[in-house]
Amino acid sequence: MTKETLSDLEALQAVLSEVPDHLALAEMLGFVAERLMALDVDRLCGAGTHERSEHRANHRNGYRQRSWQTRAGSVDLKIPKLRKGSYFPEFLEPRRAAEKAMAAVIQEAYVQGLSTRSVDDLVKAMGLTGVSKSQVSRLCGEIDGRVNAFLTRPLEGDWPYLWLDATYIKARRGGRIVSVAAIVAVGVNTDGRREVLGVAVQPSEAEVFWDEFLRSLTDRGLRGVRLIIADDHKGLKAAAAKVMGASVQRCRVHFMRNALACVGKKDKPIVSAALRTAFDQATLNASKENWIKLIEAFEPRHPKLADLMRRAEDDVLTYKTFPKDHWAKIHSTNPLERLNKEIKRRTNVVGIFPNEAAVIRLVGALMLEQNDEWAVTRRYMTLETVAAICHDTQMDPAMIAAL
């Protein structure tokens, strides 16, 4: 006599005799669940398995595997499929909500910087079986829809200020581990509010890649950019002039680091203080006059520093042609430093990303989170001063400096 012809009780006893004691309860649950599903499908089809009936309304069409997490352990179920429509057992419906909640927990843990092993430990601590790396990656892939919608949204209105910076992250490409540049763009709109405008992963910060990134922003509607604040990237400066026709402010903080690298340790304090006096002048003309005097003073002992100052003068003082109320915010990429530190903290947990799409997923999710936070905080700049820049098409430095 085969198992198919045994009574349900005998079939259950046969199943239990083949499994260890500690798995018996899970097997019993699986056995009962499959019997319930079989009865349910018989009712929906209007006939039993292989039964010929004039009342038949549907046919079975195989099974799909599903793991059912229970307090007795993980139960592997075979859920019947139908030729017409779909079938899902009612007794598993509450588990769908639990699974969505678990997926949300795993996604949030991933974005918060937990490693795959830590996520696995977290799931076990919640009383469920662990998850594999592939399961974590599949669940985190569900973030992609939200991230892509955020990173491709239309950009409306004018954005007078644009901050750009790049953080290098390790990822696999073509079987090799390479460093890729994760570029983040943040802008201020005419309401004086900050938003993350875009994220991209590029092989380097060469002009061709900056050109591609800036064009992708303009294609989405970015316009009205008057000043781009970034580090000293020659590729960026050329691309900004070509694509947006905007001025570029060289990050003052990065310039100071470059300047101090040109002098000995004992001279760093006095050089730093001298450069700050030039930056602290009340007007652009006063800063330029002080700048020239410093170049002449540094030339005999620090020719490299003097040469750097000559080349950087226009770029590092550009911010002084804009409203004085904005100077503290637009003279450097400091507004992005906290973002970059957070990106580094969370990407360091991952270590090496499997591909560039995974970098976009994590960095994009972080930026989406930050953008939501900025949306409910106070304005970054006042309406009046931002509006004055946007309405003044000639950008008269004297008028703007008087704001």
XYZ file of N, CA and C in Angstrom, residues 133-235:
309
model
N 23.067 35.954 2.493
C 23.481 37.162 1.783
C 22.586 37.411 0.572
N 22.210 36.338 -0.134
C 21.372 36.513 -1.327
C 19.988 37.014 -0.954
N 19.452 36.541 0.191
C 18.142 37.010 0.631
C 18.183 38.482 1.019
N 19.250 38.880 1.716
C 19.397 40.292 2.091
C 19.481 41.150 0.826
N 20.262 40.708 -0.146
C 20.409 41.474 -1.386
C 19.079 41.567 -2.131
N 18.304 40.463 -2.134
C 17.008 40.480 -2.833
C 16.039 41.442 -2.151
N 15.992 41.380 -0.834
C 15.083 42.267 -0.104
C 15.503 43.724 -0.249
N 16.819 43.955 -0.200
C 17.306 45.330 -0.333
C 17.103 45.852 -1.751
N 16.998 44.922 -2.700
C 16.720 45.337 -4.064
C 15.376 46.039 -4.189
N 14.477 45.783 -3.225
C 13.169 46.439 -3.234
C 13.300 47.937 -2.942
N 14.452 48.333 -2.391
C 14.698 49.766 -2.153
C 14.867 50.489 -3.484
N 15.309 49.757 -4.513
C 15.676 50.380 -5.778
C 14.568 51.239 -6.361
N 13.324 50.761 -6.268
C 12.215 51.511 -6.842
C 12.093 52.901 -6.245
N 12.166 52.974 -4.911
C 12.053 54.270 -4.239
C 13.248 55.164 -4.557
N 14.441 54.560 -4.552
C 15.653 55.338 -4.806
C 15.659 55.874 -6.236
N 15.298 55.024 -7.201
C 15.300 55.464 -8.599
C 14.287 56.581 -8.838
N 13.113 56.463 -8.203
C 12.104 57.517 -8.342
C 12.620 58.838 -7.776
N 13.341 58.755 -6.673
C 13.890 59.955 -6.040
C 14.990 60.581 -6.896
N 15.879 59.750 -7.427
C 17.031 60.261 -8.170
C 16.704 60.684 -9.596
N 15.517 60.344 -10.081
C 15.138 60.731 -11.446
C 13.958 61.703 -11.457
N 13.580 62.216 -10.301
C 12.434 63.126 -10.230
C 12.721 64.417 -10.997
N 11.705 65.067 -11.548
C 11.910 66.356 -12.233
C 12.355 67.431 -11.245
N 13.230 68.315 -11.689
C 13.708 69.428 -10.868
C 13.052 70.701 -11.364
N 12.280 71.325 -10.509
C 11.503 72.493 -10.916
C 12.058 73.763 -10.295
N 11.912 74.895 -11.012
C 12.357 76.178 -10.501
C 13.849 76.395 -10.671
N 14.329 77.508 -10.102
C 15.753 77.851 -10.174
C 16.493 77.341 -8.947
N 17.767 76.998 -9.166
C 18.632 76.495 -8.094
C 19.935 77.295 -8.137
N 19.984 78.463 -7.489
C 21.154 79.354 -7.631
C 22.459 78.768 -7.117
N 22.406 77.919 -6.097
C 23.626 77.341 -5.543
C 23.615 75.824 -5.698
N 24.764 75.278 -6.097
C 24.899 73.837 -6.277
C 26.219 73.374 -5.674
N 26.146 72.474 -4.704
C 27.347 71.889 -4.103
C 27.582 70.510 -4.716
N 28.839 70.241 -5.059
C 29.208 68.941 -5.623
C 30.417 68.393 -4.873
N 30.366 67.120 -4.587
C 31.525 66.470 -3.964
C 31.483 64.985 -4.291
N 32.616 64.337 -4.138
C 32.720 62.915 -4.459
C 33.416 62.167 -3.326
N 32.930 60.977 -3.060
C 33.543 60.081 -2.080
C 33.914 58.791 -2.790
N 35.113 58.302 -2.521
C 35.558 57.079 -3.204
C 35.191 55.835 -2.407
N 34.620 54.864 -3.130
C 34.115 53.626 -2.536
C 34.621 52.461 -3.368
N 34.920 51.363 -2.717
C 35.416 50.174 -3.430
C 34.244 49.330 -3.934
N 34.349 48.911 -5.192
C 33.314 48.068 -5.796
C 33.963 47.112 -6.793
N 33.249 46.043 -7.107
C 33.760 45.071 -8.079
C 33.303 45.468 -9.487
N 34.236 45.367 -10.412
C 33.913 45.647 -11.810
C 34.762 44.749 -12.690
N 34.090 43.939 -13.491
C 34.805 43.050 -14.397
C 35.755 42.102 -13.691
N 35.378 41.624 -12.502
C 36.218 40.695 -11.763
C 37.326 41.348 -10.969
N 37.431 42.692 -11.020
C 38.457 43.413 -10.266
C 37.814 44.304 -9.222
N 38.572 44.645 -8.189
C 38.129 45.587 -7.169
C 38.704 46.955 -7.520
N 37.828 47.932 -7.728
C 38.264 49.274 -8.126
C 37.625 50.314 -7.206
N 38.228 51.492 -7.179
C 37.651 52.611 -6.437
C 36.811 53.434 -7.404
N 35.560 53.652 -7.045
C 34.669 54.453 -7.880
C 34.265 55.711 -7.115
N 33.980 56.775 -7.855
C 33.594 58.046 -7.232
C 32.080 58.110 -7.105
N 31.591 58.180 -5.865
C 30.156 58.386 -5.614
C 29.935 59.897 -5.503
N 29.338 60.476 -6.528
C 29.157 61.924 -6.618
C 27.782 62.305 -6.075
N 27.758 63.313 -5.221
C 26.511 63.798 -4.627
C 26.343 65.272 -4.994
N 25.149 65.637 -5.434
C 24.829 67.024 -5.757
C 23.725 67.519 -4.830
N 23.965 68.665 -4.183
C 22.985 69.291 -3.300
C 22.765 70.714 -3.778
N 21.511 71.141 -3.843
C 21.204 72.486 -4.308
C 20.305 73.232 -3.348
N 20.301 74.550 -3.489
C 19.373 75.409 -2.750
C 18.446 76.052 -3.768
N 17.137 75.973 -3.529
C 16.179 76.536 -4.480
C 15.780 77.952 -4.094
N 14.844 78.521 -4.818
C 14.445 79.909 -4.588
C 13.673 80.081 -3.283
N 13.254 78.982 -2.664
C 12.631 79.052 -1.343
C 13.666 79.027 -0.225
N 14.954 78.914 -0.613
C 16.009 78.859 0.394
C 16.163 77.508 1.042
N 15.588 76.471 0.440
C 15.652 75.124 1.017
C 16.647 74.249 0.270
N 17.285 73.379 1.025
C 18.245 72.436 0.454
C 17.551 71.162 0.004
N 18.033 70.601 -1.075
C 17.590 69.282 -1.519
C 18.770 68.534 -2.139
N 18.755 67.228 -1.999
C 19.708 66.384 -2.722
C 19.170 66.244 -4.138
N 19.942 66.684 -5.118
C 19.471 66.713 -6.501
C 19.863 65.478 -7.296
N 20.965 64.862 -6.924
C 21.381 63.699 -7.693
C 22.525 62.943 -7.058
N 22.643 61.692 -7.459
C 23.745 60.816 -7.042
C 24.181 60.032 -8.267
N 25.476 59.895 -8.440
C 25.987 59.116 -9.566
C 27.265 58.407 -9.154
N 27.547 57.309 -9.815
C 28.797 56.576 -9.596
C 29.590 56.620 -10.898
N 30.807 57.163 -10.830
C 31.646 57.320 -12.006
C 33.019 56.716 -11.738
N 33.716 56.289 -12.798
C 35.050 55.702 -12.611
C 36.068 56.696 -12.061
N 35.871 57.990 -12.360
C 36.809 59.007 -11.899
C 36.111 60.364 -11.923
N 36.876 61.425 -11.646
C 36.318 62.783 -11.668
C 36.834 63.559 -12.879
N 37.044 62.859 -13.977
C 37.505 63.501 -15.206
C 36.383 64.351 -15.810
N 36.771 65.278 -16.706
C 35.799 66.209 -17.285
C 34.644 65.495 -17.966
N 34.937 64.411 -18.688
C 33.881 63.729 -19.432
C 32.796 63.200 -18.497
N 33.183 62.755 -17.294
C 32.193 62.221 -16.356
C 31.426 63.340 -15.654
N 32.135 64.444 -15.327
C 31.425 65.594 -14.773
C 30.433 66.133 -15.796
N 30.849 66.196 -17.034
C 29.976 66.671 -18.108
C 28.718 65.813 -18.187
N 28.898 64.497 -18.121
C 27.771 63.572 -18.192
C 26.816 63.760 -17.007
N 27.382 63.926 -15.813
C 26.558 64.082 -14.613
C 25.776 65.402 -14.649
N 26.451 66.495 -14.991
C 25.775 67.792 -15.035
C 24.689 67.811 -16.113
N 24.943 67.175 -17.239
C 23.920 67.116 -18.287
C 22.715 66.302 -17.831
N 22.955 65.261 -17.035
C 21.827 64.472 -16.525
C 20.951 65.309 -15.591
N 21.572 66.236 -14.858
C 20.795 67.127 -13.989
C 20.001 68.138 -14.807
N 20.630 68.707 -15.836
C 19.918 69.681 -16.667
C 18.792 69.007 -17.453
N 18.987 67.760 -17.839
C 17.932 67.022 -18.546
C 16.695 66.841 -17.664
N 16.913 66.803 -16.363
C 15.791 66.663 -15.430
C 15.182 68.015 -15.050
N 15.733 69.098 -15.570
C 15.129 70.408 -15.346
C 15.956 71.368 -14.514
N 17.181 71.003 -14.138
C 18.006 71.906 -13.332
C 18.357 73.148 -14.139
N 18.068 74.312 -13.555
C 18.384 75.570 -14.241
C 18.610 76.662 -13.197
N 19.082 77.807 -13.687
C 19.267 78.951 -12.801
C 20.455 78.828 -11.871
N 21.413 77.933 -12.165
C 22.583 77.769 -11.299
C 23.543 78.931 -11.516
N 23.859 79.664 -10.450
C 24.779 80.797 -10.535
C 26.162 80.457 -9.990
N 26.192 79.573 -9.008
C 27.484 79.238 -8.385
C 27.519 77.760 -8.053
N 28.621 77.102 -8.448
C 28.873 75.705 -8.088
C 30.015 75.687 -7.087
N 29.798 75.058 -5.953
C 30.814 74.981 -4.903
C 31.369 73.559 -4.885
N 32.666 73.450 -5.066
C 33.288 72.129 -5.147
C 34.774 72.244 -4.844
N 35.441 71.096 -4.799
C 36.889 71.084 -4.643
C 37.517 71.479 -5.983
N 38.842 71.558 -6.013
C 39.544 71.994 -7.221
C 39.636 70.850 -8.227
N 38.602 70.698 -9.039
C 38.590 69.684 -10.082
C 38.584 70.401 -11.424
N 39.684 70.335 -12.141
C 39.758 71.028 -13.424
C 38.703 70.507 -14.392
N 38.439 69.221 -14.322
C 37.398 68.647 -15.169
C 36.043 69.234 -14.863
